[in-house]
Structure formats: structure tokens, C-alpha cells
Amino acid sequence: MGAAGCLLIGIGAVLAVRAAMRRFLRQLDTGTMSHRTKQVVTALGVGVGGGVARGVVFAAAGIFILVAAVHFDPHEAKGVDATLRSFTQTPVGPWLLVAVAIGLVLLGVFSFASARWRRL
């Protein structure tokens, strides 16, 4: 379980770093986008905000799995829903949850852009 938690943390980190580096633009056919559309997809960070949020959720779930493995308590392992609920128990609580929610909404918007302008 510890290895699975570490793997999930690593996947979350890779997702967040790739999003922050804007590697998602390589997958899109930006040549067929209007200039304005490309600005919106890139400048608003549709892929960046969503990718980082997805990476944070994956890494947080991996941390909970790793903690459960270290403490030998399978009840400490949490899924995505419990991970998101646990964000409210942190000092920045609801604000962190709102930031992740906005990021996941941006990921959804990026998914629509990806479906429309994906390179095949």
C-alpha cells in the first residue's frame, strides 16, 4: 500500500508539473484556433488550473494511502470524495476546497477544448 501511495503522489506531481509547464498545448492543434480562442485557452490557464487541481487531488489521495500504510490502519485510506472533504478540516479549509473545485471546473472546460482541437 505504501508503494501505491507513493506512486499516486508521484502521478499527482507529474500531472501538476506538466500542467504548469503548459505541455497540454502540444496536444492541441492551435493552428486551427482563432487568435482569441488560443489566448483564452492559454492565458486563462484552462489547462494549467485544471491540471494542477487534478494533480493536487491525486497527490492528496496518495498521501492518505501512504499514511494509512505507515500506521497500518486501512480506515485512514481515503478515496477522492473523502480527500476533498478532508480539505475542509485544514486551516484554509473551505478556500482550499473552492480553489480545487474551480480548478476541476477549469479541467472540464479544458476537456471540451481538447475534444474540439485535439491533434490526431
PDB file of N, CA, C and O in Angstrom, residues 10-85:
ATOM      1  N   GLY A  10       3.402  10.544  -6.831  1.00  0.00           N
ATOM      2  CA  GLY A  10       4.229  10.841  -7.999  1.00  0.00           C
ATOM      3  C   GLY A  10       3.408  11.201  -9.219  1.00  0.00           C
ATOM      4  O   GLY A  10       3.739  12.149  -9.949  1.00  0.00           O
ATOM      5  N   ILE A  11       2.328  10.475  -9.444  1.00  0.00           N
ATOM      6  CA  ILE A  11       1.451  10.780 -10.575  1.00  0.00           C
ATOM      7  C   ILE A  11       0.852  12.176 -10.406  1.00  0.00           C
ATOM      8  O   ILE A  11       0.795  12.957 -11.361  1.00  0.00           O
ATOM      9  N   GLY A  12       0.419  12.490  -9.194  1.00  0.00           N
ATOM     10  CA  GLY A  12      -0.138  13.821  -8.932  1.00  0.00           C
ATOM     11  C   GLY A  12       0.881  14.912  -9.199  1.00  0.00           C
ATOM     12  O   GLY A  12       0.572  15.945  -9.799  1.00  0.00           O
ATOM     13  N   ALA A  13       2.119  14.687  -8.771  1.00  0.00           N
ATOM     14  CA  ALA A  13       3.177  15.677  -9.003  1.00  0.00           C
ATOM     15  C   ALA A  13       3.458  15.844 -10.491  1.00  0.00           C
ATOM     16  O   ALA A  13       3.607  16.973 -10.983  1.00  0.00           O
ATOM     17  N   VAL A  14       3.515  14.750 -11.218  1.00  0.00           N
ATOM     18  CA  VAL A  14       3.765  14.825 -12.664  1.00  0.00           C
ATOM     19  C   VAL A  14       2.631  15.560 -13.367  1.00  0.00           C
ATOM     20  O   VAL A  14       2.872  16.409 -14.237  1.00  0.00           O
ATOM     21  N   LEU A  15       1.389  15.260 -13.002  1.00  0.00           N
ATOM     22  CA  LEU A  15       0.244  15.948 -13.611  1.00  0.00           C
ATOM     23  C   LEU A  15       0.310  17.452 -13.356  1.00  0.00           C
ATOM     24  O   LEU A  15       0.082  18.256 -14.268  1.00  0.00           O
ATOM     25  N   ALA A  16       0.629  17.832 -12.122  1.00  0.00           N
ATOM     26  CA  ALA A  16       0.689  19.255 -11.776  1.00  0.00           C
ATOM     27  C   ALA A  16       1.835  19.955 -12.506  1.00  0.00           C
ATOM     28  O   ALA A  16       1.658  21.059 -13.044  1.00  0.00           O
ATOM     29  N   VAL A  17       3.005  19.326 -12.555  1.00  0.00           N
ATOM     30  CA  VAL A  17       4.160  19.940 -13.226  1.00  0.00           C
ATOM     31  C   VAL A  17       3.919  20.059 -14.724  1.00  0.00           C
ATOM     32  O   VAL A  17       4.206  21.101 -15.327  1.00  0.00           O
ATOM     33  N   ARG A  18       3.374  19.009 -15.339  1.00  0.00           N
ATOM     34  CA  ARG A  18       3.097  19.073 -16.782  1.00  0.00           C
ATOM     35  C   ARG A  18       2.089  20.165 -17.103  1.00  0.00           C
ATOM     36  O   ARG A  18       2.202  20.852 -18.115  1.00  0.00           O
ATOM     37  N   ALA A  19       1.103  20.346 -16.234  1.00  0.00           N
ATOM     38  CA  ALA A  19       0.118  21.405 -16.448  1.00  0.00           C
ATOM     39  C   ALA A  19       0.765  22.772 -16.284  1.00  0.00           C
ATOM     40  O   ALA A  19       0.523  23.681 -17.080  1.00  0.00           O
ATOM     41  N   ALA A  20       1.587  22.928 -15.249  1.00  0.00           N
ATOM     42  CA  ALA A  20       2.245  24.216 -15.020  1.00  0.00           C
ATOM     43  C   ALA A  20       3.198  24.582 -16.154  1.00  0.00           C
ATOM     44  O   ALA A  20       3.379  25.757 -16.467  1.00  0.00           O
ATOM     45  N   MET A  21       3.776  23.574 -16.802  1.00  0.00           N
ATOM     46  CA  MET A  21       4.685  23.816 -17.928  1.00  0.00           C
ATOM     47  C   MET A  21       3.929  24.025 -19.239  1.00  0.00           C
ATOM     48  O   MET A  21       4.544  24.212 -20.285  1.00  0.00           O
ATOM     49  N   ARG A  22       2.606  23.954 -19.179  1.00  0.00           N
ATOM     50  CA  ARG A  22       1.726  24.135 -20.347  1.00  0.00           C
ATOM     51  C   ARG A  22       1.999  23.116 -21.455  1.00  0.00           C
ATOM     52  O   ARG A  22       1.890  23.420 -22.630  1.00  0.00           O
ATOM     53  N   ARG A  23       2.339  21.918 -21.066  1.00  0.00           N
ATOM     54  CA  ARG A  23       2.593  20.866 -22.049  1.00  0.00           C
ATOM     55  C   ARG A  23       1.318  20.440 -22.765  1.00  0.00           C
ATOM     56  O   ARG A  23       1.366  19.802 -23.802  1.00  0.00           O
ATOM     57  N   PHE A  24       0.168  20.814 -22.209  1.00  0.00           N
ATOM     58  CA  PHE A  24      -1.106  20.473 -22.836  1.00  0.00           C
ATOM     59  C   PHE A  24      -1.251  21.116 -24.206  1.00  0.00           C
ATOM     60  O   PHE A  24      -1.981  20.621 -25.054  1.00  0.00           O
ATOM     61  N   LEU A  25      -0.543  22.235 -24.448  1.00  0.00           N
ATOM     62  CA  LEU A  25      -0.654  22.912 -25.743  1.00  0.00           C
ATOM     63  C   LEU A  25      -0.085  22.066 -26.873  1.00  0.00           C
ATOM     64  O   LEU A  25      -0.483  22.210 -28.028  1.00  0.00           O
ATOM     65  N   ARG A  26       0.836  21.161 -26.556  1.00  0.00           N
ATOM     66  CA  ARG A  26       1.407  20.270 -27.578  1.00  0.00           C
ATOM     67  C   ARG A  26       0.362  19.320 -28.136  1.00  0.00           C
ATOM     68  O   ARG A  26       0.501  18.846 -29.252  1.00  0.00           O
ATOM     69  N   GLN A  27      -0.657  19.025 -27.343  1.00  0.00           N
ATOM     70  CA  GLN A  27      -1.686  18.085 -27.761  1.00  0.00           C
ATOM     71  C   GLN A  27      -2.791  18.748 -28.568  1.00  0.00           C
ATOM     72  O   GLN A  27      -3.627  18.072 -29.135  1.00  0.00           O
ATOM     73  N   LEU A  28      -2.803  20.069 -28.582  1.00  0.00           N
ATOM     74  CA  LEU A  28      -3.865  20.793 -29.269  1.00  0.00           C
ATOM     75  C   LEU A  28      -3.377  21.319 -30.610  1.00  0.00           C
ATOM     76  O   LEU A  28      -2.224  21.693 -30.764  1.00  0.00           O
ATOM     77  N   ASP A  29      -4.277  21.340 -31.567  1.00  0.00           N
ATOM     78  CA  ASP A  29      -3.987  21.908 -32.886  1.00  0.00           C
ATOM     79  C   ASP A  29      -4.266  23.402 -32.813  1.00  0.00           C
ATOM     80  O   ASP A  29      -5.318  23.878 -33.222  1.00  0.00           O
ATOM     81  N   THR A  30      -3.303  24.138 -32.263  1.00  0.00           N
ATOM     82  CA  THR A  30      -3.508  25.568 -32.040  1.00  0.00           C
ATOM     83  C   THR A  30      -3.547  26.351 -33.346  1.00  0.00           C
ATOM     84  O   THR A  30      -4.026  27.480 -33.367  1.00  0.00           O
ATOM     85  N   GLY A  31      -3.075  25.768 -34.434  1.00  0.00           N
ATOM     86  CA  GLY A  31      -3.102  26.449 -35.726  1.00  0.00           C
ATOM     87  C   GLY A  31      -4.511  26.665 -36.258  1.00  0.00           C
ATOM     88  O   GLY A  31      -4.754  27.604 -37.014  1.00  0.00           O
ATOM     89  N   THR A  32      -5.431  25.812 -35.872  1.00  0.00           N
ATOM     90  CA  THR A  32      -6.811  25.957 -36.346  1.00  0.00           C
ATOM     91  C   THR A  32      -7.666  26.805 -35.400  1.00  0.00           C
ATOM     92  O   THR A  32      -8.805  27.108 -35.707  1.00  0.00           O
ATOM     93  N   MET A  33      -7.097  27.179 -34.259  1.00  0.00           N
ATOM     94  CA  MET A  33      -7.820  28.041 -33.327  1.00  0.00           C
ATOM     95  C   MET A  33      -7.728  29.485 -33.782  1.00  0.00           C
ATOM     96  O   MET A  33      -6.734  29.890 -34.361  1.00  0.00           O
ATOM     97  N   SER A  34      -8.772  30.235 -33.482  1.00  0.00           N
ATOM     98  CA  SER A  34      -8.667  31.668 -33.712  1.00  0.00           C
ATOM     99  C   SER A  34      -7.685  32.223 -32.686  1.00  0.00           C
ATOM    100  O   SER A  34      -7.411  31.604 -31.659  1.00  0.00           O
ATOM    101  N   HIS A  35      -7.162  33.397 -32.976  1.00  0.00           N
ATOM    102  CA  HIS A  35      -6.197  34.016 -32.061  1.00  0.00           C
ATOM    103  C   HIS A  35      -6.818  34.216 -30.683  1.00  0.00           C
ATOM    104  O   HIS A  35      -6.189  33.953 -29.652  1.00  0.00           O
ATOM    105  N   ARG A  36      -8.055  34.655 -30.668  1.00  0.00           N
ATOM    106  CA  ARG A  36      -8.761  34.905 -29.408  1.00  0.00           C
ATOM    107  C   ARG A  36      -8.958  33.613 -28.620  1.00  0.00           C
ATOM    108  O   ARG A  36      -8.769  33.575 -27.412  1.00  0.00           O
ATOM    109  N   THR A  37      -9.334  32.538 -29.308  1.00  0.00           N
ATOM    110  CA  THR A  37      -9.552  31.258 -28.639  1.00  0.00           C
ATOM    111  C   THR A  37      -8.253  30.749 -28.030  1.00  0.00           C
ATOM    112  O   THR A  37      -8.235  30.271 -26.897  1.00  0.00           O
ATOM    113  N   LYS A  38      -7.167  30.857 -28.776  1.00  0.00           N
ATOM    114  CA  LYS A  38      -5.876  30.419 -28.263  1.00  0.00           C
ATOM    115  C   LYS A  38      -5.488  31.228 -27.027  1.00  0.00           C
ATOM    116  O   LYS A  38      -4.974  30.681 -26.053  1.00  0.00           O
ATOM    117  N   GLN A  39      -5.765  32.527 -27.046  1.00  0.00           N
ATOM    118  CA  GLN A  39      -5.477  33.364 -25.883  1.00  0.00           C
ATOM    119  C   GLN A  39      -6.289  32.923 -24.677  1.00  0.00           C
ATOM    120  O   GLN A  39      -5.772  32.859 -23.564  1.00  0.00           O
ATOM    121  N   VAL A  40      -7.567  32.611 -24.905  1.00  0.00           N
ATOM    122  CA  VAL A  40      -8.436  32.202 -23.796  1.00  0.00           C
ATOM    123  C   VAL A  40      -7.961  30.879 -23.213  1.00  0.00           C
ATOM    124  O   VAL A  40      -7.822  30.736 -21.995  1.00  0.00           O
ATOM    125  N   VAL A  41      -7.688  29.902 -24.083  1.00  0.00           N
ATOM    126  CA  VAL A  41      -7.260  28.583 -23.615  1.00  0.00           C
ATOM    127  C   VAL A  41      -5.924  28.680 -22.885  1.00  0.00           C
ATOM    128  O   VAL A  41      -5.714  28.055 -21.849  1.00  0.00           O
ATOM    129  N   THR A  42      -5.015  29.506 -23.392  1.00  0.00           N
ATOM    130  CA  THR A  42      -3.688  29.619 -22.794  1.00  0.00           C
ATOM    131  C   THR A  42      -3.642  30.599 -21.632  1.00  0.00           C
ATOM    132  O   THR A  42      -3.223  30.251 -20.529  1.00  0.00           O
ATOM    133  N   ALA A  43      -4.087  31.818 -21.849  1.00  0.00           N
ATOM    134  CA  ALA A  43      -3.939  32.873 -20.843  1.00  0.00           C
ATOM    135  C   ALA A  43      -4.764  32.626 -19.592  1.00  0.00           C
ATOM    136  O   ALA A  43      -4.307  32.900 -18.490  1.00  0.00           O
ATOM    137  N   LEU A  44      -5.957  32.124 -19.733  1.00  0.00           N
ATOM    138  CA  LEU A  44      -6.770  31.865 -18.556  1.00  0.00           C
ATOM    139  C   LEU A  44      -6.313  30.612 -17.827  1.00  0.00           C
ATOM    140  O   LEU A  44      -6.792  30.319 -16.737  1.00  0.00           O
ATOM    141  N   GLY A  45      -5.383  29.905 -18.427  1.00  0.00           N
ATOM    142  CA  GLY A  45      -4.845  28.726 -17.752  1.00  0.00           C
ATOM    143  C   GLY A  45      -5.844  27.614 -17.616  1.00  0.00           C
ATOM    144  O   GLY A  45      -5.839  26.892 -16.625  1.00  0.00           O
ATOM    145  N   VAL A  46      -6.697  27.465 -18.629  1.00  0.00           N
ATOM    146  CA  VAL A  46      -7.718  26.423 -18.557  1.00  0.00           C
ATOM    147  C   VAL A  46      -7.063  25.078 -18.292  1.00  0.00           C
ATOM    148  O   VAL A  46      -7.459  24.345 -17.402  1.00  0.00           O
ATOM    149  N   GLY A  47      -6.028  24.767 -19.021  1.00  0.00           N
ATOM    150  CA  GLY A  47      -5.335  23.503 -18.796  1.00  0.00           C
ATOM    151  C   GLY A  47      -4.472  23.543 -17.554  1.00  0.00           C
ATOM    152  O   GLY A  47      -4.334  22.564 -16.843  1.00  0.00           O
ATOM    153  N   VAL A  48      -3.884  24.701 -17.274  1.00  0.00           N
ATOM    154  CA  VAL A  48      -2.979  24.822 -16.129  1.00  0.00           C
ATOM    155  C   VAL A  48      -3.741  24.660 -14.819  1.00  0.00           C
ATOM    156  O   VAL A  48      -3.401  23.827 -13.980  1.00  0.00           O
ATOM    157  N   GLY A  49      -4.776  25.471 -14.621  1.00  0.00           N
ATOM    158  CA  GLY A  49      -5.532  25.400 -13.371  1.00  0.00           C
ATOM    159  C   GLY A  49      -6.155  24.031 -13.150  1.00  0.00           C
ATOM    160  O   GLY A  49      -6.098  23.474 -12.050  1.00  0.00           O
ATOM    161  N   GLY A  50      -6.719  23.479 -14.201  1.00  0.00           N
ATOM    162  CA  GLY A  50      -7.348  22.168 -14.080  1.00  0.00           C
ATOM    163  C   GLY A  50      -6.347  21.059 -13.844  1.00  0.00           C
ATOM    164  O   GLY A  50      -6.553  20.172 -13.017  1.00  0.00           O
ATOM    165  N   GLY A  51      -5.235  21.113 -14.564  1.00  0.00           N
ATOM    166  CA  GLY A  51      -4.206  20.084 -14.399  1.00  0.00           C
ATOM    167  C   GLY A  51      -3.563  20.113 -13.032  1.00  0.00           C
ATOM    168  O   GLY A  51      -3.309  19.068 -12.425  1.00  0.00           O
ATOM    169  N   VAL A  52      -3.302  21.308 -12.535  1.00  0.00           N
ATOM    170  CA  VAL A  52      -2.719  21.429 -11.191  1.00  0.00           C
ATOM    171  C   VAL A  52      -3.713  20.936 -10.145  1.00  0.00           C
ATOM    172  O   VAL A  52      -3.337  20.218  -9.210  1.00  0.00           O
ATOM    173  N   ALA A  53      -4.986  21.292 -10.297  1.00  0.00           N
ATOM    174  CA  ALA A  53      -6.008  20.832  -9.344  1.00  0.00           C
ATOM    175  C   ALA A  53      -6.110  19.307  -9.359  1.00  0.00           C
ATOM    176  O   ALA A  53      -6.181  18.672  -8.301  1.00  0.00           O
ATOM    177  N   ARG A  54      -6.083  18.729 -10.541  1.00  0.00           N
ATOM    178  CA  ARG A  54      -6.140  17.267 -10.641  1.00  0.00           C
ATOM    179  C   ARG A  54      -4.915  16.639  -9.986  1.00  0.00           C
ATOM    180  O   ARG A  54      -5.022  15.657  -9.260  1.00  0.00           O
ATOM    181  N   GLY A  55      -3.751  17.243 -10.199  1.00  0.00           N
ATOM    182  CA  GLY A  55      -2.536  16.743  -9.570  1.00  0.00           C
ATOM    183  C   GLY A  55      -2.592  16.823  -8.054  1.00  0.00           C
ATOM    184  O   GLY A  55      -2.163  15.907  -7.360  1.00  0.00           O
ATOM    185  N   VAL A  56      -3.150  17.918  -7.531  1.00  0.00           N
ATOM    186  CA  VAL A  56      -3.271  18.086  -6.076  1.00  0.00           C
ATOM    187  C   VAL A  56      -4.192  17.021  -5.494  1.00  0.00           C
ATOM    188  O   VAL A  56      -3.887  16.424  -4.451  1.00  0.00           O
ATOM    189  N   VAL A  57      -5.297  16.748  -6.153  1.00  0.00           N
ATOM    190  CA  VAL A  57      -6.237  15.744  -5.648  1.00  0.00           C
ATOM    191  C   VAL A  57      -5.592  14.358  -5.664  1.00  0.00           C
ATOM    192  O   VAL A  57      -5.691  13.599  -4.700  1.00  0.00           O
ATOM    193  N   PHE A  58      -4.887  14.018  -6.744  1.00  0.00           N
ATOM    194  CA  PHE A  58      -4.207  12.731  -6.822  1.00  0.00           C
ATOM    195  C   PHE A  58      -3.156  12.616  -5.722  1.00  0.00           C
ATOM    196  O   PHE A  58      -3.069  11.595  -5.038  1.00  0.00           O
ATOM    197  N   ALA A  59      -2.339  13.658  -5.555  1.00  0.00           N
ATOM    198  CA  ALA A  59      -1.278  13.623  -4.549  1.00  0.00           C
ATOM    199  C   ALA A  59      -1.861  13.523  -3.139  1.00  0.00           C
ATOM    200  O   ALA A  59      -1.338  12.784  -2.296  1.00  0.00           O
ATOM    201  N   ALA A  60      -2.936  14.251  -2.871  1.00  0.00           N
ATOM    202  CA  ALA A  60      -3.558  14.188  -1.543  1.00  0.00           C
ATOM    203  C   ALA A  60      -4.098  12.792  -1.259  1.00  0.00           C
ATOM    204  O   ALA A  60      -3.930  12.265  -0.143  1.00  0.00           O
ATOM    205  N   ALA A  61      -4.724  12.170  -2.246  1.00  0.00           N
ATOM    206  CA  ALA A  61      -5.214  10.798  -2.062  1.00  0.00           C
ATOM    207  C   ALA A  61      -4.037   9.854  -1.814  1.00  0.00           C
ATOM    208  O   ALA A  61      -4.119   8.952  -0.964  1.00  0.00           O
ATOM    209  N   GLY A  62      -2.935  10.061  -2.516  1.00  0.00           N
ATOM    210  CA  GLY A  62      -1.742   9.244  -2.307  1.00  0.00           C
ATOM    211  C   GLY A  62      -1.166   9.419  -0.919  1.00  0.00           C
ATOM    212  O   GLY A  62      -0.710   8.453  -0.294  1.00  0.00           O
ATOM    213  N   ILE A  63      -1.202  10.645  -0.409  1.00  0.00           N
ATOM    214  CA  ILE A  63      -0.706  10.902   0.952  1.00  0.00           C
ATOM    215  C   ILE A  63      -1.552  10.147   1.975  1.00  0.00           C
ATOM    216  O   ILE A  63      -1.018   9.531   2.907  1.00  0.00           O
ATOM    217  N   PHE A  64      -2.875  10.166   1.802  1.00  0.00           N
ATOM    218  CA  PHE A  64      -3.735   9.444   2.738  1.00  0.00           C
ATOM    219  C   PHE A  64      -3.473   7.935   2.682  1.00  0.00           C
ATOM    220  O   PHE A  64      -3.466   7.262   3.712  1.00  0.00           O
ATOM    221  N   ILE A  65      -3.243   7.412   1.502  1.00  0.00           N
ATOM    222  CA  ILE A  65      -2.936   5.979   1.373  1.00  0.00           C
ATOM    223  C   ILE A  65      -1.603   5.666   2.032  1.00  0.00           C
ATOM    224  O   ILE A  65      -1.457   4.673   2.743  1.00  0.00           O
ATOM    225  N   LEU A  66      -0.615   6.535   1.828  1.00  0.00           N
ATOM    226  CA  LEU A  66       0.702   6.334   2.427  1.00  0.00           C
ATOM    227  C   LEU A  66       0.629   6.401   3.952  1.00  0.00           C
ATOM    228  O   LEU A  66       1.224   5.575   4.653  1.00  0.00           O
ATOM    229  N   VAL A  67      -0.117   7.363   4.495  1.00  0.00           N
ATOM    230  CA  VAL A  67      -0.285   7.475   5.951  1.00  0.00           C
ATOM    231  C   VAL A  67      -0.966   6.228   6.499  1.00  0.00           C
ATOM    232  O   VAL A  67      -0.575   5.699   7.546  1.00  0.00           O
ATOM    233  N   ALA A  68      -1.976   5.727   5.782  1.00  0.00           N
ATOM    234  CA  ALA A  68      -2.666   4.513   6.229  1.00  0.00           C
ATOM    235  C   ALA A  68      -1.710   3.323   6.223  1.00  0.00           C
ATOM    236  O   ALA A  68      -1.742   2.489   7.134  1.00  0.00           O
ATOM    237  N   ALA A  69      -0.820   3.262   5.239  1.00  0.00           N
ATOM    238  CA  ALA A  69       0.143   2.158   5.176  1.00  0.00           C
ATOM    239  C   ALA A  69       1.166   2.255   6.305  1.00  0.00           C
ATOM    240  O   ALA A  69       1.526   1.244   6.912  1.00  0.00           O
ATOM    241  N   VAL A  70       1.613   3.454   6.605  1.00  0.00           N
ATOM    242  CA  VAL A  70       2.607   3.635   7.671  1.00  0.00           C
ATOM    243  C   VAL A  70       2.002   3.312   9.038  1.00  0.00           C
ATOM    244  O   VAL A  70       2.638   2.679   9.874  1.00  0.00           O
ATOM    245  N   HIS A  71       0.770   3.718   9.252  1.00  0.00           N
ATOM    246  CA  HIS A  71       0.117   3.480  10.544  1.00  0.00           C
ATOM    247  C   HIS A  71      -0.586   2.131  10.611  1.00  0.00           C
ATOM    248  O   HIS A  71      -1.185   1.805  11.633  1.00  0.00           O
ATOM    249  N   PHE A  72      -0.542   1.370   9.549  1.00  0.00           N
ATOM    250  CA  PHE A  72      -1.193   0.061   9.459  1.00  0.00           C
ATOM    251  C   PHE A  72      -2.680   0.139   9.776  1.00  0.00           C
ATOM    252  O   PHE A  72      -3.247  -0.734  10.406  1.00  0.00           O
ATOM    253  N   ASP A  73      -3.318   1.229   9.359  1.00  0.00           N
ATOM    254  CA  ASP A  73      -4.751   1.409   9.607  1.00  0.00           C
ATOM    255  C   ASP A  73      -5.456   1.616   8.273  1.00  0.00           C
ATOM    256  O   ASP A  73      -5.443   2.711   7.714  1.00  0.00           O
ATOM    257  N   PRO A  74      -6.075   0.568   7.734  1.00  0.00           N
ATOM    258  CA  PRO A  74      -6.723   0.698   6.422  1.00  0.00           C
ATOM    259  C   PRO A  74      -7.875   1.696   6.409  1.00  0.00           C
ATOM    260  O   PRO A  74      -8.273   2.179   5.357  1.00  0.00           O
ATOM    261  N   HIS A  75      -8.402   2.051   7.578  1.00  0.00           N
ATOM    262  CA  HIS A  75      -9.502   3.011   7.638  1.00  0.00           C
ATOM    263  C   HIS A  75      -9.038   4.442   7.384  1.00  0.00           C
ATOM    264  O   HIS A  75      -9.851   5.325   7.150  1.00  0.00           O
ATOM    265  N   GLU A  76      -7.718   4.674   7.454  1.00  0.00           N
ATOM    266  CA  GLU A  76      -7.196   6.008   7.173  1.00  0.00           C
ATOM    267  C   GLU A  76      -7.080   6.275   5.679  1.00  0.00           C
ATOM    268  O   GLU A  76      -6.959   7.417   5.273  1.00  0.00           O
ATOM    269  N   ALA A  77      -7.059   5.235   4.866  1.00  0.00           N
ATOM    270  CA  ALA A  77      -7.003   5.409   3.416  1.00  0.00           C
ATOM    271  C   ALA A  77      -8.325   6.008   2.950  1.00  0.00           C
ATOM    272  O   ALA A  77      -9.400   5.608   3.397  1.00  0.00           O
ATOM    273  N   LYS A  78      -8.232   6.997   2.053  1.00  0.00           N
ATOM    274  CA  LYS A  78      -9.434   7.695   1.598  1.00  0.00           C
ATOM    275  C   LYS A  78      -9.478   7.737   0.090  1.00  0.00           C
ATOM    276  O   LYS A  78      -8.459   7.764  -0.572  1.00  0.00           O
ATOM    277  N   GLY A  79     -10.687   7.782  -0.426  1.00  0.00           N
ATOM    278  CA  GLY A  79     -10.882   7.978  -1.853  1.00  0.00           C
ATOM    279  C   GLY A  79     -10.911   9.464  -2.163  1.00  0.00           C
ATOM    280  O   GLY A  79     -10.670  10.313  -1.303  1.00  0.00           O
ATOM    281  N   VAL A  80     -11.226   9.789  -3.385  1.00  0.00           N
ATOM    282  CA  VAL A  80     -11.232  11.181  -3.817  1.00  0.00           C
ATOM    283  C   VAL A  80     -12.280  11.990  -3.055  1.00  0.00           C
ATOM    284  O   VAL A  80     -12.010  13.109  -2.611  1.00  0.00           O
ATOM    285  N   ASP A  81     -13.469  11.438  -2.856  1.00  0.00           N
ATOM    286  CA  ASP A  81     -14.515  12.195  -2.157  1.00  0.00           C
ATOM    287  C   ASP A  81     -14.120  12.498  -0.710  1.00  0.00           C
ATOM    288  O   ASP A  81     -14.277  13.622  -0.234  1.00  0.00           O
ATOM    289  N   ALA A  82     -13.572  11.521  -0.006  1.00  0.00           N
ATOM    290  CA  ALA A  82     -13.145  11.760   1.372  1.00  0.00           C
ATOM    291  C   ALA A  82     -11.932  12.688   1.414  1.00  0.00           C
ATOM    292  O   ALA A  82     -11.791  13.479   2.349  1.00  0.00           O
ATOM    293  N   THR A  83     -11.083  12.599   0.416  1.00  0.00           N
ATOM    294  CA  THR A  83      -9.928  13.501   0.341  1.00  0.00           C
ATOM    295  C   THR A  83     -10.405  14.940   0.213  1.00  0.00           C
ATOM    296  O   THR A  83      -9.920  15.834   0.910  1.00  0.00           O
ATOM    297  N   LEU A  84     -11.360  15.170  -0.665  1.00  0.00           N
ATOM    298  CA  LEU A  84     -11.888  16.526  -0.840  1.00  0.00           C
ATOM    299  C   LEU A  84     -12.588  17.009   0.416  1.00  0.00           C
ATOM    300  O   LEU A  84     -12.454  18.172   0.804  1.00  0.00           O
ATOM    301  N   ARG A  85     -13.326  16.123   1.082  1.00  0.00           N
ATOM    302  CA  ARG A  85     -13.982  16.505   2.329  1.00  0.00           C
ATOM    303  C   ARG A  85     -12.972  16.847   3.415  1.00  0.00           C
ATOM    304  O   ARG A  85     -13.196  17.728   4.239  1.00  0.00           O
TER     305      ARG A  85
END
